[in-house]
Short mmCIF file of C-alpha atoms in Angstrom, two decimals:
data_model
loop_
_atom_site.label_atom_id
_atom_site.label_comp_id
_atom_site.label_asym_id
_atom_site.label_seq_id
_atom_site.Cartn_x
_atom_site.Cartn_y
_atom_site.Cartn_z
CA MET A 214 81.39 27.29 41.35
CA THR A 215 79.91 23.97 42.95
CA SER A 216 76.48 26.27 43.33
CA LEU A 217 76.81 27.37 40.04
CA ARG A 218 76.46 23.50 38.86
CA CYS A 219 74.17 21.63 41.43
CA THR A 220 71.93 24.40 39.00
CA ALA A 221 72.64 23.28 35.50
CA LEU A 222 72.08 19.42 36.89
CA ALA A 223 69.40 20.36 38.18
CA LEU A 224 67.57 22.53 35.73
CA SER A 225 69.35 20.09 32.60
CA CYS A 226 66.93 17.73 35.06
CA ALA A 227 63.98 19.07 34.97
CA LEU A 228 63.96 19.95 31.40
CA ALA A 229 64.42 15.98 30.81
CA LEU A 230 61.36 15.29 33.02
CA GLY A 231 59.50 17.72 31.06
CA LEU A 232 60.10 16.07 27.71
CA ALA A 233 59.44 12.52 28.78
CA ALA A 234 56.08 13.39 30.55
CA CYS A 235 55.49 15.13 26.89
CA GLY A 236 56.66 12.30 25.00
CA GLY A 237 59.93 13.60 24.02
CA GLY A 238 62.27 11.54 25.61
CA SER A 239 60.28 8.36 23.87
CA ASP A 240 60.92 6.34 20.71
CA SER A 241 57.50 5.56 20.02
CA PRO A 242 55.66 8.11 17.08
CA PRO A 243 52.66 10.67 18.21
CA PRO A 244 49.45 8.69 18.15
CA THR A 245 47.37 9.00 14.83
CA PRO A 246 44.27 11.79 15.54
CA ASN A 247 40.85 10.43 15.51
CA PRO A 248 40.13 11.10 11.66
CA PRO A 249 36.63 13.21 11.11
CA SER A 250 32.66 11.76 11.42
CA PRO A 251 31.92 10.90 7.74
CA PRO A 252 29.12 14.15 6.90
CA PRO A 253 25.54 12.17 6.76
CA VAL A 254 24.04 10.91 3.67
CA THR A 255 21.36 13.25 2.80
CA ASP A 256 20.15 11.71 -0.50
CA ARG A 257 18.81 8.61 0.88
CA ILE A 258 16.45 6.99 3.52
CA GLU A 259 17.16 3.91 4.96
CA PRO A 260 14.89 0.58 4.65
CA LEU A 261 13.09 -0.55 8.01
CA ASP A 262 12.67 -3.84 9.08
CA THR A 263 10.04 -4.07 11.59
CA ALA A 264 10.47 -8.14 12.55
CA THR A 265 13.60 -6.57 13.78
CA LEU A 266 12.58 -4.94 15.78
CA PRO A 267 12.04 -5.57 20.04
CA SER A 268 8.92 -8.07 20.38
CA LYS A 269 6.70 -5.41 22.33
CA ALA A 270 7.25 -3.34 18.59
CA ALA A 271 4.99 -5.86 16.65
CA VAL A 272 1.80 -4.49 15.68
CA ALA A 273 -1.55 -7.21 17.53
CA ALA A 274 -3.67 -7.68 14.27
CA PRO A 275 -7.48 -6.42 14.62
CA ALA A 276 -10.34 -7.98 16.64
CA ALA A 277 -12.13 -10.75 14.69
CA ALA A 278 -15.49 -9.69 13.86
CA ALA A 279 -18.47 -12.00 14.04
CA SER A 280 -22.08 -11.57 13.30
CA ARG A 281 -24.60 -10.16 16.71
CA LEU A 282 -27.60 -10.83 14.51
CA PRO A 283 -30.21 -13.48 16.73
CA PRO A 284 -29.61 -16.91 15.21
CA GLY A 285 -33.39 -17.79 13.04
CA ALA A 286 -33.09 -13.79 12.10
CA VAL A 287 -34.46 -13.28 8.34
CA VAL A 288 -32.03 -10.24 6.79
CA PRO A 289 -34.41 -8.74 4.23
CA ARG A 290 -32.82 -9.23 0.29
CA VAL A 291 -31.88 -6.92 -2.05
CA GLU A 292 -32.17 -8.71 -5.85
CA LEU A 293 -30.51 -6.58 -8.85
CA GLY A 294 -30.97 -8.91 -11.58
CA PRO A 295 -27.91 -10.33 -13.51
CA LEU A 296 -25.43 -7.43 -14.86
CA ALA A 297 -26.73 -6.93 -18.40
CA ALA A 298 -23.49 -5.92 -19.74
CA PRO A 299 -20.58 -6.67 -17.17
CA LYS A 300 -17.53 -5.81 -19.73
CA LEU A 301 -14.87 -4.23 -17.78
CA SER A 302 -12.08 -1.45 -19.38
CA ALA A 303 -9.46 -2.48 -21.27
CA GLY A 304 -8.31 1.30 -19.92
CA ASP A 305 -5.05 1.81 -21.52
CA GLY A 306 -2.96 -1.28 -20.59
CA LYS A 307 -0.65 -0.33 -18.14
CA ASN A 308 -0.77 3.36 -17.82
CA ALA A 309 -4.43 2.01 -16.40
CA PRO A 310 -5.13 0.83 -13.29
CA LEU A 311 -6.51 -2.76 -13.62
CA GLN A 312 -9.87 -2.42 -13.97
CA ILE A 313 -11.83 -6.16 -11.89
CA GLY A 314 -15.51 -4.73 -11.19
CA VAL A 315 -18.18 -2.01 -12.47
CA ASN A 316 -20.40 -0.11 -10.20
CA ARG A 317 -24.39 -0.21 -10.14
CA ALA A 318 -26.45 1.62 -9.00
CA VAL A 319 -29.04 0.39 -6.72
CA ALA A 320 -32.23 2.01 -6.19
CA ALA A 321 -33.87 0.30 -3.72
CA THR A 322 -32.31 1.81 -1.33
CA ALA A 323 -31.33 4.78 -2.81
CA ASP A 324 -32.13 7.15 0.26
CA ALA A 325 -32.59 7.16 3.93
CA ALA A 326 -36.01 6.14 3.73
CA ALA A 327 -36.29 3.73 1.12
CA LEU A 328 -33.62 1.27 3.09
CA ALA A 329 -34.73 2.22 5.89
CA ALA A 330 -38.61 1.19 5.62
CA ARG A 331 -36.46 -3.11 4.98
CA LEU A 332 -34.65 -3.56 7.92
CA GLN A 333 -36.41 -5.18 10.97
CA TRP A 334 -34.13 -4.76 14.32
CA HIS A 335 -33.41 -6.94 16.99
CA ARG A 336 -32.98 -5.76 20.39
CA LEU A 337 -29.78 -8.17 22.05
CA PRO A 338 -29.90 -8.64 25.91
CA ASP A 339 -27.40 -5.72 25.59
CA GLY A 340 -29.92 -2.83 24.92
CA SER A 341 -28.56 -2.84 21.69
CA GLN A 342 -30.33 -2.87 18.56
CA VAL A 343 -28.99 -4.96 15.48
CA ALA A 344 -30.53 -4.81 11.61
CA ALA A 345 -29.01 -6.40 8.49
CA LEU A 346 -29.93 -6.36 4.64
CA ALA A 347 -28.61 -8.64 1.97
CA PHE A 348 -27.91 -7.32 -1.84
CA ASP A 349 -27.80 -10.14 -4.99
CA SER A 350 -25.59 -9.15 -7.92
CA PRO A 351 -25.71 -12.52 -10.22
CA GLY A 352 -22.85 -13.84 -11.29
CA ALA A 353 -19.69 -11.44 -8.94
CA GLN A 354 -17.34 -13.62 -6.81
CA ALA A 355 -17.12 -10.51 -4.70
CA LEU A 356 -18.68 -7.04 -3.80
CA ARG A 357 -18.73 -4.26 -2.81
CA LEU A 358 -21.19 -1.48 -0.78
CA GLY A 359 -21.02 2.01 -1.54
CA VAL A 360 -22.80 2.89 1.68
CA ARG A 361 -23.87 7.30 2.14
CA ILE A 362 -24.34 7.92 5.77
CA GLY A 363 -25.66 11.13 6.88
CA GLN A 364 -26.68 10.66 10.44
CA ALA A 365 -25.64 8.16 13.25
CA PRO A 366 -25.90 7.94 16.55
CA ALA A 367 -22.70 7.79 18.96
CA GLY A 368 -21.27 4.40 18.72
CA ALA A 369 -23.06 2.77 16.31
CA LYS A 370 -21.78 0.55 13.68
CA LEU A 371 -21.62 -0.84 10.54
CA ARG A 372 -19.89 -4.77 9.41
CA PHE A 373 -19.92 -6.46 6.45
CA TYR A 374 -19.81 -9.91 5.16
CA GLY A 375 -19.98 -12.02 1.94
CA ALA A 376 -20.32 -15.93 1.50
CA PRO A 377 -21.13 -18.47 4.67
CA GLY A 378 -17.48 -19.18 6.39
CA SER A 379 -15.80 -15.52 4.86
CA PRO A 380 -14.91 -13.06 7.43
CA VAL A 381 -16.35 -10.27 9.00
CA VAL A 382 -15.55 -6.63 8.78
CA GLU A 383 -16.21 -4.15 10.94
CA GLN A 384 -16.36 -0.21 10.88
CA ALA A 385 -16.92 2.31 13.07
CA VAL A 386 -19.83 5.38 11.42
CA PRO A 387 -16.80 8.07 10.21
CA ALA A 388 -16.61 10.67 12.05
CA GLN A 389 -17.72 12.22 9.44
CA ALA A 390 -21.13 11.46 9.15
CA GLN A 391 -23.09 15.16 10.18
CA PRO A 392 -26.83 14.44 10.59
CA GLY A 393 -28.22 15.66 7.14
CA ALA A 394 -29.76 13.95 3.94
CA ALA A 395 -27.59 10.78 3.81
CA GLY A 396 -27.80 11.66 -0.38
CA ALA A 397 -25.38 14.56 0.59
CA ALA A 398 -23.00 12.42 2.60
CA PRO A 399 -20.06 10.60 1.15
CA VAL A 400 -19.99 6.97 -0.27
CA LEU A 401 -17.96 4.31 2.25
CA TRP A 402 -16.36 1.83 0.15
CA GLY A 403 -16.70 -1.75 2.33
CA PRO A 404 -14.30 -4.31 1.74
CA ASP A 405 -14.80 -6.28 -1.37
CA THR A 406 -16.90 -10.02 0.18
CA PRO A 407 -16.19 -13.28 -1.84
CA GLY A 408 -19.27 -14.40 -3.66
CA ALA A 409 -22.45 -12.76 -5.58
CA VAL A 410 -24.40 -11.36 -1.94
CA GLY A 411 -22.98 -9.26 -0.22
CA THR A 412 -24.64 -8.15 3.84
CA LEU A 413 -24.17 -4.67 5.35
CA GLU A 414 -25.17 -5.46 9.24
CA LEU A 415 -26.46 -2.03 11.50
CA GLN A 416 -25.83 -2.75 15.34
CA LEU A 417 -26.66 0.30 17.61
CA PRO A 418 -25.70 1.30 20.73
CA PRO A 419 -28.17 0.91 24.12
CA GLY A 420 -30.82 3.90 24.18
CA ALA A 421 -30.39 4.88 20.53
CA SER A 422 -33.25 4.84 18.25
CA PRO A 423 -32.87 3.22 14.15
CA ALA A 424 -34.76 7.17 13.71
CA GLN A 425 -31.86 8.23 14.55
CA LEU A 426 -29.85 6.75 11.63
CA GLN A 427 -30.32 8.09 8.18
CA LEU A 428 -28.26 5.64 6.02
CA ALA A 429 -28.42 4.80 2.11
CA VAL A 430 -26.41 2.29 -0.85
CA PRO A 431 -27.07 3.96 -3.57
CA GLN A 432 -24.35 1.46 -5.00
CA LEU A 433 -21.79 -1.32 -4.89
CA SER A 434 -19.29 -2.57 -7.10
CA HIS A 435 -19.89 -5.89 -8.94
CA LEU A 436 -16.46 -7.24 -8.67
CA SER A 437 -15.37 -10.05 -10.89
CA GLN A 438 -12.36 -11.34 -9.60
CA THR A 439 -10.64 -9.90 -6.45
CA VAL A 440 -7.87 -10.97 -4.39
CA GLU A 441 -10.04 -12.20 -0.79
CA GLN A 442 -10.96 -15.41 -3.07
CA ALA A 443 -8.40 -16.11 -3.64
CA LEU A 444 -7.56 -16.45 -0.10
CA ALA A 445 -10.39 -19.75 0.22
CA ALA A 446 -9.36 -22.78 0.81
CA GLY A 447 -9.28 -24.91 -2.72
CA LYS A 448 -8.36 -22.07 -4.83
CA THR A 449 -7.15 -22.24 -7.96
CA GLU A 450 -4.43 -20.11 -9.39
CA SER A 451 -6.41 -18.88 -12.45
CA ASP A 452 -8.94 -17.58 -9.23
CA ILE A 453 -5.85 -15.00 -7.78
CA GLY A 454 -4.93 -13.57 -11.79
CA ILE A 455 -2.61 -14.73 -14.60
CA SER A 456 -0.12 -13.36 -15.47
CA GLY A 457 2.33 -13.89 -18.17
CA SER A 458 4.61 -16.74 -18.13
CA CYS A 459 7.48 -15.11 -18.86
CA ASN A 460 6.42 -13.50 -14.78
CA LEU A 461 9.14 -13.97 -12.90
CA ASP A 462 8.33 -15.97 -8.86
CA VAL A 463 9.41 -13.22 -6.36
CA MET A 464 9.66 -16.38 -3.74
CA CYS A 465 12.59 -17.50 -5.90
CA THR A 466 15.12 -15.03 -5.18
CA PRO A 467 15.23 -14.95 -1.46
CA ALA A 468 17.36 -12.17 -1.66
CA LEU A 469 14.84 -9.48 -2.54
CA ASP A 470 12.92 -10.95 0.64
CA ALA A 471 13.21 -7.45 2.57
CA GLU A 472 11.84 -5.64 -0.97
CA SER A 473 8.61 -8.27 -1.15
CA ARG A 474 7.81 -7.46 2.43
CA SER A 475 7.35 -3.53 1.80
CA VAL A 476 5.09 -4.07 -1.46
CA ALA A 477 0.71 -4.18 -1.14
CA GLN A 478 -1.39 -4.71 -3.86
CA LEU A 479 -4.26 -2.48 -3.41
CA LEU A 480 -7.54 -2.41 -4.53
CA PHE A 481 -9.69 0.49 -4.49
CA THR A 482 -12.88 1.66 -6.30
CA ARG A 483 -13.38 4.87 -8.39
CA ASP A 484 -14.95 6.37 -11.89
CA GLY A 485 -17.84 3.42 -11.38
CA GLY A 486 -15.64 0.26 -10.99
CA THR A 487 -12.43 -0.70 -8.81
CA TYR A 488 -9.17 -1.55 -9.57
CA LEU A 489 -5.79 -3.12 -8.74
CA CYS A 490 -3.37 -1.23 -7.77
CA THR A 491 0.28 -1.76 -6.15
CA GLY A 492 2.29 0.09 -4.03
CA THR A 493 5.03 0.91 -1.67
CA LEU A 494 5.24 0.81 2.53
CA LEU A 495 7.98 4.29 2.45
CA ASN A 496 10.37 4.77 5.55
CA ASP A 497 11.27 7.30 6.70
CA THR A 498 14.04 9.73 7.89
CA ARG A 499 12.97 9.07 11.72
CA GLY A 500 11.62 5.21 11.34
CA SER A 501 8.46 6.33 12.88
CA ARG A 502 6.92 3.65 11.12
CA THR A 503 4.56 6.37 9.93
CA PRO A 504 2.36 3.39 7.54
CA ARG A 505 2.98 6.05 4.68
CA LEU A 506 2.84 4.32 0.58
CA LEU A 507 3.84 5.30 -2.43
CA THR A 508 1.87 4.11 -5.92
CA ALA A 509 0.78 5.66 -8.70
CA ALA A 510 -1.03 9.20 -9.32
CA HIS A 511 -2.75 7.04 -12.26
CA CYS A 512 -3.96 5.28 -10.02
CA ILE A 513 -4.92 6.71 -6.85
CA ASP A 514 -5.27 10.60 -7.59
CA ASP A 515 -8.27 11.81 -4.77
CA ASP A 516 -9.26 11.51 -1.83
CA ALA A 517 -12.38 9.79 -2.06
CA SER A 518 -10.26 6.94 -4.05
CA ALA A 519 -7.99 6.90 -1.14
CA ALA A 520 -10.30 6.37 0.91
CA SER A 521 -11.71 2.66 -0.82
CA LEU A 522 -8.36 1.91 -0.29
CA VAL A 523 -7.92 -2.60 0.82
CA THR A 524 -4.22 -3.33 1.39
CA TYR A 525 -3.08 -7.29 1.00
CA TRP A 526 0.05 -8.09 2.91
CA PHE A 527 2.35 -11.50 1.65
CA PHE A 528 0.10 -11.49 -0.90
CA ARG A 529 3.05 -14.08 -2.33
CA ALA A 530 3.34 -17.45 -2.84
CA ALA A 531 3.84 -20.10 -0.29
CA ALA A 532 7.32 -21.24 -1.74
CA CYS A 533 9.45 -20.34 -5.14
CA ASN A 534 7.22 -21.76 -7.71
CA GLY A 535 4.39 -22.95 -5.20
CA SER A 536 1.15 -21.35 -6.48
CA PRO A 537 -1.48 -21.35 -5.82
CA LYS A 538 -0.57 -22.09 -2.26
CA ILE A 539 -0.10 -18.52 -0.91
CA ASP A 540 1.98 -17.16 1.78
CA PRO A 541 0.02 -18.17 5.54
CA ALA A 542 0.68 -14.54 6.62
CA SER A 543 -1.03 -13.61 3.80
CA THR A 544 -3.67 -10.58 5.41
CA ARG A 545 -5.96 -6.79 4.64
CA ARG A 546 -6.35 -3.73 5.70
CA THR A 547 -9.86 -2.21 5.19
CA ASP A 548 -9.34 0.84 6.98
CA GLY A 549 -8.52 3.20 3.99
CA ALA A 550 -6.30 6.30 3.56
CA LYS A 551 -5.27 9.52 3.60
CA LEU A 552 -4.18 10.81 -0.38
CA LEU A 553 -1.04 13.50 1.11
CA PHE A 554 0.62 14.11 -2.54
CA THR A 555 -0.03 13.27 -5.67
CA ASP A 556 1.50 14.65 -8.86
CA SER A 557 0.68 13.09 -12.36
CA GLY A 558 4.09 14.87 -13.63
CA VAL A 559 6.25 12.21 -11.64
CA ASP A 560 3.17 10.01 -12.07
CA SER A 561 3.74 9.64 -7.99
CA THR A 562 1.21 9.34 -4.97
CA LEU A 563 1.88 8.85 -1.43
CA LEU A 564 -1.69 7.78 1.16
CA GLN A 565 -1.26 8.07 3.93
CA LEU A 566 -3.19 4.65 5.42
CA ASN A 567 -6.36 4.37 7.92
CA SER A 568 -4.23 1.45 10.08
CA ALA A 569 -1.06 0.50 10.58
CA PRO A 570 0.25 -2.31 7.95
CA PRO A 571 0.55 -6.37 10.09
CA ALA A 572 4.09 -6.68 11.73
CA ASN A 573 6.92 -8.04 9.17
CA VAL A 574 6.26 -5.58 6.93
CA VAL A 575 9.91 -3.65 5.71
CA TYR A 576 8.72 0.13 5.30
CA ALA A 577 10.83 0.53 2.03
CA GLY A 578 14.33 2.86 2.14
CA SER A 579 14.61 5.29 -0.59
CA TYR A 580 17.29 6.63 -2.74
CA PHE A 581 16.95 11.04 -3.88
CA GLY A 582 19.96 11.73 -5.28
CA ASP A 583 21.87 12.19 -8.19
CA GLY A 584 24.01 8.63 -8.65
CA VAL A 585 21.58 7.22 -10.61
CA GLY A 586 21.36 7.03 -14.59
CA VAL A 587 21.31 5.37 -17.35
CA GLY A 588 23.06 1.94 -16.92
CA ALA A 589 21.86 1.21 -13.54
CA SER A 590 20.86 -1.82 -12.62
CA VAL A 591 17.02 -2.51 -10.99
CA VAL A 592 14.36 -4.57 -10.62
CA ALA A 593 10.31 -4.17 -9.24
CA ILE A 594 7.92 -5.79 -7.00
CA HIS A 595 4.72 -6.08 -8.24
CA HIS A 596 1.35 -7.90 -9.19
CA PRO A 597 1.04 -8.62 -12.73
CA GLU A 598 -3.26 -9.01 -13.82
CA GLY A 599 -3.59 -9.72 -9.42
CA ASP A 600 -1.50 -12.41 -9.64
CA LEU A 601 0.77 -13.09 -6.53
CA GLN A 602 3.75 -11.18 -6.24
CA LYS A 603 6.43 -10.97 -9.66
CA ASP A 604 9.99 -9.33 -9.58
CA SER A 605 11.50 -7.97 -12.52
CA VAL A 606 15.53 -7.28 -13.50
CA GLY A 607 16.28 -5.19 -15.68
CA ALA A 608 17.93 -1.30 -15.79
CA VAL A 609 17.61 2.08 -16.55
CA THR A 610 18.53 2.91 -20.29
CA GLY A 611 17.53 6.27 -21.01
CA TYR A 612 15.29 9.93 -19.71
CA ALA A 613 11.26 9.96 -20.36
CA SER A 614 8.68 13.04 -20.40
CA CYS A 615 5.30 11.50 -20.30
CA GLY A 616 1.30 12.37 -21.46
CA GLU A 617 -2.12 10.64 -20.71
CA ASN A 618 -1.18 7.87 -23.24
CA THR A 619 2.65 8.07 -24.61
CA CYS A 620 6.14 9.02 -23.95
CA THR A 621 8.96 10.76 -25.91
CA SER A 622 12.96 10.50 -25.14
CA ALA A 623 14.46 13.07 -22.70
CA SER A 624 17.29 14.58 -21.53
CA ALA A 625 18.54 13.84 -17.91
CA ASP A 626 17.83 17.12 -16.80
CA ALA A 627 13.81 17.48 -18.61
CA GLY A 628 12.99 13.59 -18.42
CA THR A 629 10.70 12.93 -15.50
CA LEU A 630 10.35 9.38 -15.48
CA TRP A 631 12.59 7.58 -16.32
CA GLN A 632 12.94 4.28 -19.65
CA ILE A 633 13.71 0.73 -18.33
CA GLY A 634 14.40 -1.95 -20.22
CA TRP A 635 13.99 -5.77 -18.86
CA THR A 636 16.21 -8.30 -19.09
CA ARG A 637 14.16 -10.97 -16.60
CA GLY A 638 10.15 -10.64 -16.41
CA THR A 639 7.80 -7.76 -17.55
CA THR A 640 4.71 -5.71 -16.28
CA GLU A 641 1.16 -6.14 -16.77
CA PRO A 642 -1.78 -4.51 -15.73
CA GLY A 643 -2.40 -4.39 -11.87
CA SER A 644 1.47 -4.01 -11.91
CA SER A 645 0.51 0.25 -11.81
CA GLY A 646 2.18 1.92 -8.87
CA ALA A 647 5.25 -0.66 -8.62
CA ALA A 648 8.49 1.03 -7.02
CA ILE A 649 11.89 0.37 -9.16
CA TRP A 650 14.92 -0.11 -6.38
CA THR A 651 18.20 0.03 -6.66
CA GLN A 652 21.03 -1.37 -5.03
CA LEU A 653 24.32 0.88 -3.74
CA GLY A 654 26.31 -0.82 -1.86
CA SER A 655 24.27 -3.34 0.17
CA THR A 656 21.59 -2.26 0.13
CA ARG A 657 18.58 -1.36 -2.53
CA TYR A 658 16.90 1.57 -2.13
CA VAL A 659 13.58 2.76 -4.61
CA VAL A 660 13.65 5.00 -7.31
CA GLY A 661 10.75 5.56 -8.91
CA ALA A 662 7.28 3.99 -9.79
CA LEU A 663 5.68 2.51 -12.73
CA HIS A 664 3.62 4.66 -14.96
CA GLY A 665 3.59 2.45 -17.66
CA GLY A 666 5.05 0.96 -21.11
CA SER A 667 4.91 -1.32 -23.78
CA ALA A 668 7.03 -4.62 -22.28
CA SER A 669 5.37 -7.53 -21.74
CA CYS A 670 5.90 -11.38 -22.55
CA GLN A 671 5.28 -10.80 -26.40
CA ASN A 672 7.15 -8.09 -26.47
CA PRO A 673 10.17 -8.50 -24.17
CA GLY A 674 12.24 -6.19 -25.44
CA GLY A 675 9.62 -2.44 -24.86
CA ALA A 676 10.30 0.10 -22.84
CA ASP A 677 8.27 0.92 -19.10
CA PHE A 678 8.20 4.26 -17.85
CA PHE A 679 8.86 4.54 -14.32
CA GLY A 680 8.43 8.45 -12.26
CA ARG A 681 11.57 9.61 -10.70
CA PHE A 682 12.40 9.51 -7.26
CA ASN A 683 14.56 11.93 -6.53
CA ARG A 684 11.41 14.27 -9.20
CA ALA A 685 8.93 13.02 -6.85
CA TYR A 686 10.85 14.00 -3.43
CA TYR A 687 12.09 17.97 -4.28
CA ARG A 688 8.18 18.45 -5.57
CA GLY A 689 6.86 18.08 -1.99
CA LEU A 690 6.74 13.98 -1.47
CA GLY A 691 9.98 13.69 0.96
CA ASN A 692 8.29 16.27 3.21
CA TRP A 693 6.44 14.14 4.51
CA LEU A 694 9.41 11.93 4.89
CA THR A 695 11.14 14.23 6.98
CA GLN A 696 8.71 15.53 9.30
#
């Protein structure tokens, strides 16, 4: 009997200990299980601010180039004479890029033999040889030289410069230059150089002969307006570009600083002239800092136009309403771009720059879901009339389908463009390709690129139309952002 009682007591104690070990002997509630992780967001890409990255990730500025001509060297000059009719095409307003230059034929250097006959070569102490040729187009505010390279020795260099004291831009001869007639080669457009006289300087490496060079300059672009001239000391607002008085200085809205740092002014040459549009740097899912730029298809839609691209960054006032003083960070990149994607149906193009953008840019985030509709607030940042950055504030008022010159209302399913009404600011020629952002939570995302419209300071109730980013994304643009 005693033995049975002891056995029962032992079992009872063991059970009590077991329950206590499992928490059964405690008055505390069982721990709350961790909630499941939220599913990854798959309808957007977050922005990337390079100013927040470690300093070792900063992009070094390109090294300054300099002329290698010996002091006192005589530079032969090609005189084109006054431009008979420098009238620029009015185009179709915002449905076309802003034309700032016209191309001129240069018969005197249209073939390689004619250009070679004009060059005077100088041998430098390192054994290399250098020569230069100037081109004069009276009345031009700036020039772009169109160079055809049929053949050049490895290591050959081109330099472009304009008025005395202006920057010198150096470019290596493109790898695609192959032996053969220069007339069959594509045109390489030099940067915009300020003044009516533009100079092309050529340098051959030691051991190379001028006979190995087949190069022609069959045309140049005569610019009546340029961005680079606005960066020079003493320039006024009229030298920059005069936009309508209702435009808003982006520097007066500090909350838009990140978006502003993703925007570039685009200068490119095509169809017999030089033009301005606006573009926006986009981030990808990996945050790779691959420099991909969104703009309008009606601005750039082919390889040649993309290759001619010059981008201007931080082209904005130094402070709120501080124009004509320009942000001291303003800079340009002159290495062109590659065409990745273009679709006229949504008027959207994606480019990849051939060189890295400057330090402290932002790679904008983008939204390609279905959560944006009529009533959504939007903001645009752009360069109207080639002016310093402006912003516009408004909302989505509908959907549309657009042809070359007209837009018609459409359903949400059929419309490939947003219809936007502005409550503050507007857009103008030169704004084409600019992005609109909408805010989701605390973050702004790109949701469109400017096609055109009728809004202006004189017509504030007019509508503008932006290609829907989600449509462009699923038509193929997104493939480049999710690699």
